[in-house]
mmCIF file of C-alpha atoms in Angstrom:
data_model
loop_
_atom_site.group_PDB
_atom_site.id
_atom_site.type_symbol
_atom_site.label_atom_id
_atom_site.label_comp_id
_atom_site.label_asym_id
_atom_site.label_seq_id
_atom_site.Cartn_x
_atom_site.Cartn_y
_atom_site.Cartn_z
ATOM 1 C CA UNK A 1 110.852 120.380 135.022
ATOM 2 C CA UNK A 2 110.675 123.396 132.453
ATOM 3 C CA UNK A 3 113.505 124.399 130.233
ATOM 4 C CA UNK A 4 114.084 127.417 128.278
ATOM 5 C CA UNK A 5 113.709 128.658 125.030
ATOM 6 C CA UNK A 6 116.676 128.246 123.218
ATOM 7 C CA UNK A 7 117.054 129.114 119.055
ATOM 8 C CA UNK A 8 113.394 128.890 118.993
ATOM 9 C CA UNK A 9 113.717 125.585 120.575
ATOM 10 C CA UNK A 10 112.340 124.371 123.965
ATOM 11 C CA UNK A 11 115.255 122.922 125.519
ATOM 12 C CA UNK A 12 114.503 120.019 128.195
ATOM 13 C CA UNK A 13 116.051 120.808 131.698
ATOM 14 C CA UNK A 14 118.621 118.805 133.512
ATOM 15 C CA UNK A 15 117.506 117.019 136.901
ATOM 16 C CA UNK A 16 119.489 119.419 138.482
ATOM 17 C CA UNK A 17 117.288 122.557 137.278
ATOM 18 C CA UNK A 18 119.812 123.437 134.452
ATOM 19 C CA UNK A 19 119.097 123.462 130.734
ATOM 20 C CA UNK A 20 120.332 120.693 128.899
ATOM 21 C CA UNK A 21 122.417 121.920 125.459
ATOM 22 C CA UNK A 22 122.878 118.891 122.815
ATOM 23 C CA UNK A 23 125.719 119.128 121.286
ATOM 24 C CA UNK A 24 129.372 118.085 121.138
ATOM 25 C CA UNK A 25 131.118 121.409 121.669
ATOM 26 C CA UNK A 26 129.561 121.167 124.893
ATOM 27 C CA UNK A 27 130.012 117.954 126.261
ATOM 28 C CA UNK A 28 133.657 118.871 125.756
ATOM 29 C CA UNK A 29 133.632 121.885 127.612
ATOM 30 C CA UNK A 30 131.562 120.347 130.429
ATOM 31 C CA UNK A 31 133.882 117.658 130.660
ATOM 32 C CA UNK A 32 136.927 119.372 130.597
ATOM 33 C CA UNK A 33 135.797 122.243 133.231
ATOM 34 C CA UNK A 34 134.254 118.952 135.446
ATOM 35 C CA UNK A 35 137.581 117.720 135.347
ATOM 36 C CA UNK A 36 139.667 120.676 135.834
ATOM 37 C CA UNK A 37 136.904 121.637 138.682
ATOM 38 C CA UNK A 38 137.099 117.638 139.837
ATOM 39 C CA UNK A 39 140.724 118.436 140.265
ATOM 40 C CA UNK A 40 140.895 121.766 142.178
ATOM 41 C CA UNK A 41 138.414 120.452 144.713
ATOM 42 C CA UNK A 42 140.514 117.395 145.285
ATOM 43 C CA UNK A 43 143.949 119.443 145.334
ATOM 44 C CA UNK A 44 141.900 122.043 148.001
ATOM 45 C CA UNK A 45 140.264 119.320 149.946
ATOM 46 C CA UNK A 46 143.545 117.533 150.891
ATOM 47 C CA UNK A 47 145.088 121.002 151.722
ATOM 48 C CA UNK A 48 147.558 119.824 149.215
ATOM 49 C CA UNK A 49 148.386 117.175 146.087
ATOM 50 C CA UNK A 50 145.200 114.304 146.052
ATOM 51 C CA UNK A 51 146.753 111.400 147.090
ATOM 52 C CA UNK A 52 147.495 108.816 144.210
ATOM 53 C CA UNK A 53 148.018 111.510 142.158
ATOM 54 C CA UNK A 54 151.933 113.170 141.410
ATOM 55 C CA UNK A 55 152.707 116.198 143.561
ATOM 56 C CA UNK A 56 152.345 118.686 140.169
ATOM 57 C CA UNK A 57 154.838 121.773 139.499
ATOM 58 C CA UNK A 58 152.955 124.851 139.751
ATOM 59 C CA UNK A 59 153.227 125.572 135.237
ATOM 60 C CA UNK A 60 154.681 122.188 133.598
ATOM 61 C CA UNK A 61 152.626 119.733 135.500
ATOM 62 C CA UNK A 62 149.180 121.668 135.135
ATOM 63 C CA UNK A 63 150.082 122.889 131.236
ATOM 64 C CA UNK A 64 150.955 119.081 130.622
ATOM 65 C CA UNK A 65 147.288 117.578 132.596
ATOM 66 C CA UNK A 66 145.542 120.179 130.550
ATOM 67 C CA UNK A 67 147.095 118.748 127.464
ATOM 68 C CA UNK A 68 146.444 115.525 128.101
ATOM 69 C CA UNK A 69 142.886 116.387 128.557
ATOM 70 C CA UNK A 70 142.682 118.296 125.836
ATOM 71 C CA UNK A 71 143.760 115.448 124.218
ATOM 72 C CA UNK A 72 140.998 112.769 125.738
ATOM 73 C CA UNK A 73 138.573 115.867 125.063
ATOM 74 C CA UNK A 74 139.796 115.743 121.499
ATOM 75 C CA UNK A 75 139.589 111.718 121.353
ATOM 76 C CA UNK A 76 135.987 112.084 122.942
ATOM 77 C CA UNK A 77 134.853 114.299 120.096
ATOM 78 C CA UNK A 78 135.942 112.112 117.375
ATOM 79 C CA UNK A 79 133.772 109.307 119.431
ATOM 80 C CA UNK A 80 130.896 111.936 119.526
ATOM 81 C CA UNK A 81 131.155 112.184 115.623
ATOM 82 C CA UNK A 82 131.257 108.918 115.085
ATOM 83 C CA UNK A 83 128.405 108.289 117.104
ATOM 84 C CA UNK A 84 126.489 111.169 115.525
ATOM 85 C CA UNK A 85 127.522 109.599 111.786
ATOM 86 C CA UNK A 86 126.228 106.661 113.026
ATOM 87 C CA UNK A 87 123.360 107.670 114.057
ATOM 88 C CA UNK A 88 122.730 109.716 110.985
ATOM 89 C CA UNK A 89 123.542 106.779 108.764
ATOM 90 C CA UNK A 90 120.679 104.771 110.974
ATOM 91 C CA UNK A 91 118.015 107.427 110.947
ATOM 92 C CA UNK A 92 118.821 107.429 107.033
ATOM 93 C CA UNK A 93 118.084 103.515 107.048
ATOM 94 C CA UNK A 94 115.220 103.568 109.066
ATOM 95 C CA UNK A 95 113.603 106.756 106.462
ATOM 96 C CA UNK A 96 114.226 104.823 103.573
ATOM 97 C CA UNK A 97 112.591 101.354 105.297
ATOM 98 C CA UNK A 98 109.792 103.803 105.849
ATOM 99 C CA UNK A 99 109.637 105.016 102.584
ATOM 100 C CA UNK A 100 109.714 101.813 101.006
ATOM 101 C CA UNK A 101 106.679 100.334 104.113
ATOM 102 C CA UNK A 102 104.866 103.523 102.573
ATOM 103 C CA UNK A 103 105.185 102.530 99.272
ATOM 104 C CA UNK A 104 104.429 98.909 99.558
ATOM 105 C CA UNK A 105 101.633 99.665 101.535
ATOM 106 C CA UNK A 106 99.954 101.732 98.974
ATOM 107 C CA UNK A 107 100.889 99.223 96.136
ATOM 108 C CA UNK A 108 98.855 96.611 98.628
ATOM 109 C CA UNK A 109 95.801 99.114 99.133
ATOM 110 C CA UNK A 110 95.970 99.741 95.359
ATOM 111 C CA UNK A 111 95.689 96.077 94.439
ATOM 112 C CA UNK A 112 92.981 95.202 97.011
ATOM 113 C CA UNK A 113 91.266 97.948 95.461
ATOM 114 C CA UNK A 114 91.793 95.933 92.113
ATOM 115 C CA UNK A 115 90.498 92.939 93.346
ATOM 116 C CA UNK A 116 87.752 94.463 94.813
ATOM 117 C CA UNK A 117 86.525 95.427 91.751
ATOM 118 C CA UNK A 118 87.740 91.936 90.010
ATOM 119 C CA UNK A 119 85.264 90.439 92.527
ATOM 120 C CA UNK A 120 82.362 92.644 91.708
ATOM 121 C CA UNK A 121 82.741 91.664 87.856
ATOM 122 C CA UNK A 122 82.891 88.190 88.230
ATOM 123 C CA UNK A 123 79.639 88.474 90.758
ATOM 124 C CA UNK A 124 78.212 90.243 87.634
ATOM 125 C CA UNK A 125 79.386 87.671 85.033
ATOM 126 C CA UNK A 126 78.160 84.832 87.172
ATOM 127 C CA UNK A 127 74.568 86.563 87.726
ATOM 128 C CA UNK A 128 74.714 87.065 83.678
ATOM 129 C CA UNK A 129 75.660 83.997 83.074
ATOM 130 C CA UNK A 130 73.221 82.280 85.805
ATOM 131 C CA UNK A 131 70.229 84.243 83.747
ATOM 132 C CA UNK A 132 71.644 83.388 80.456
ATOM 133 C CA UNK A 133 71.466 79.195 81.894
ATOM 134 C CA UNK A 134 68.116 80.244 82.930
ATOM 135 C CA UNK A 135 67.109 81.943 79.582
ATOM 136 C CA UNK A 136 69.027 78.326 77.934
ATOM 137 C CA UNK A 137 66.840 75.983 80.187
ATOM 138 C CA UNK A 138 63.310 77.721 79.032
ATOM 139 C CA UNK A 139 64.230 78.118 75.414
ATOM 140 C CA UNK A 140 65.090 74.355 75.542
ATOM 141 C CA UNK A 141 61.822 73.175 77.370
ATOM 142 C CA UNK A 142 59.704 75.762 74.552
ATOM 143 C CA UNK A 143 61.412 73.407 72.112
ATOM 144 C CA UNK A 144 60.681 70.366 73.305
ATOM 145 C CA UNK A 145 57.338 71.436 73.827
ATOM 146 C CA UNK A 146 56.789 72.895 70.088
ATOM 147 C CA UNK A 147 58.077 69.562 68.408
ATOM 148 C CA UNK A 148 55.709 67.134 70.959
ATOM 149 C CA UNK A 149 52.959 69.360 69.203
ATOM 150 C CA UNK A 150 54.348 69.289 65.862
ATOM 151 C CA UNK A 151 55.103 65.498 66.223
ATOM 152 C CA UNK A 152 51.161 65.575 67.838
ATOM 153 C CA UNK A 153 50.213 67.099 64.990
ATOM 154 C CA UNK A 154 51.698 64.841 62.105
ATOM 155 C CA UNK A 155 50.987 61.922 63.743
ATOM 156 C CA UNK A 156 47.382 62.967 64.498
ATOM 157 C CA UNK A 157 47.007 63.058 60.926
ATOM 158 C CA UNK A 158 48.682 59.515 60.067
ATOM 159 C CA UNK A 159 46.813 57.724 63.376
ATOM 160 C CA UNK A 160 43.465 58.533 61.972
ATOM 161 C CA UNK A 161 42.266 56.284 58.741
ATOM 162 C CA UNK A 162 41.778 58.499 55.432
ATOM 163 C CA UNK A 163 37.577 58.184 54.573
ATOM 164 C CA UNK A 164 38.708 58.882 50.708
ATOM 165 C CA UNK A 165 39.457 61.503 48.042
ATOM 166 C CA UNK A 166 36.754 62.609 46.891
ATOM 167 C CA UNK A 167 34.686 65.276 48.935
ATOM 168 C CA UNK A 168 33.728 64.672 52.680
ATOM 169 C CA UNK A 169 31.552 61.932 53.434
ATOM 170 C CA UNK A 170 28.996 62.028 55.577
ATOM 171 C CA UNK A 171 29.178 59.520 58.927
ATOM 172 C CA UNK A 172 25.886 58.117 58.385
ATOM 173 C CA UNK A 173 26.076 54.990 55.587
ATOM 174 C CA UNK A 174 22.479 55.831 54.169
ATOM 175 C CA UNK A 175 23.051 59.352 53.139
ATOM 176 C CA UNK A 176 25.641 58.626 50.045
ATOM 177 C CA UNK A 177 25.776 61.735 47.511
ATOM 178 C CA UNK A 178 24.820 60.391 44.193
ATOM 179 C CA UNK A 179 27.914 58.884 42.311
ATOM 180 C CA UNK A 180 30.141 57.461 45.508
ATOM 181 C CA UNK A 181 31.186 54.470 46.325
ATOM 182 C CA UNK A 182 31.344 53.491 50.051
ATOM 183 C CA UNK A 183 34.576 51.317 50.656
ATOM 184 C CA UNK A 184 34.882 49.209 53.728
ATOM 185 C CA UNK A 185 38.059 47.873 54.311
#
């Protein structure tokens, strides 16, 4: 069912095709006209008093029933506003456990975003570091490899017997330049 525009408010309807008005003023008029109305019917339908209820005097019996509804009318308003404080003080608790969900929620994106980033720069330090082994590893071998040839090459030196001092021989015995001495050891 529809409702009606109330305050600038759509206002839900009642299952019984009447709008339905929050508030506590009206519960308490609603109440006390269903029970005054509750009453009269009763009173008319028996042609006389309800029964289980005192025959009432025409003024002091109906002025002291509507007193002592007024009074339960009153009672039930100070339940409605504690209820409604209630409620208040609830909805206030629930905001500020949303507030603080909303917070710690964006603390928790902000440090995944922070670790995010922590990740890519120790990918990067490990890939610098993995080239850097690499770099290491091949400097080392080059090393090894230069003193092999510089131990080659001193030792090639020492291996190979010294012919003399003097000026190069030649490899044939018969061809001796004038003046040297061939030594055979």
């Amino acid at each position: 069912m529809t409702g009606l525009q109330l305050y600038g408010r759509r206002v839900p309807a009642s299952p019984g095709g009447f709008p339905v008005r929050r508030g506590l003023r009206a519960w308490c008029r609603a109440g006390l006209a269903l029970l005054v109305l509750g009453s009269r019917t009763a009173l008319a339908a028996a042609g006389g008093p309800a029964a289980g209820l005192p025959a009432l005097a025409p003024e002091n019996d109906l002025s002291a029933q509507v007193e002592r509804l007024t009074e339960h009318v009153h009672g039930m308003e100070g339940k409605l506003k504690e209820s409604a404080a209630a409620r208040r003080t609830a909805d206030q608790a629930r905001m500020e456990a949303e507030r603080r969900l909303a917070e710690n929620l964006q603390e928790t994106a902000r440090l995944n975003a922070q670790i995010g980033l922590l990740r890519e720069a120790k990918a990067a330090l490990e890939e610098r570091l993995a080239h850097a082994e690499e770099d290491n590893s091949r400097a080392a071998e080059r090393l090894v490899v230069a003193e092999e040839q510089m131990r080659r090459a001193s030792g090639v030196g020492e291996a190979e017997p010294r012919r003399g001092d003097g000026p190069d021989l030649p490899s044939e015995p018969g061809q001796l330049p004038p003046g040297a001495t061939l030594v055979i050891p």
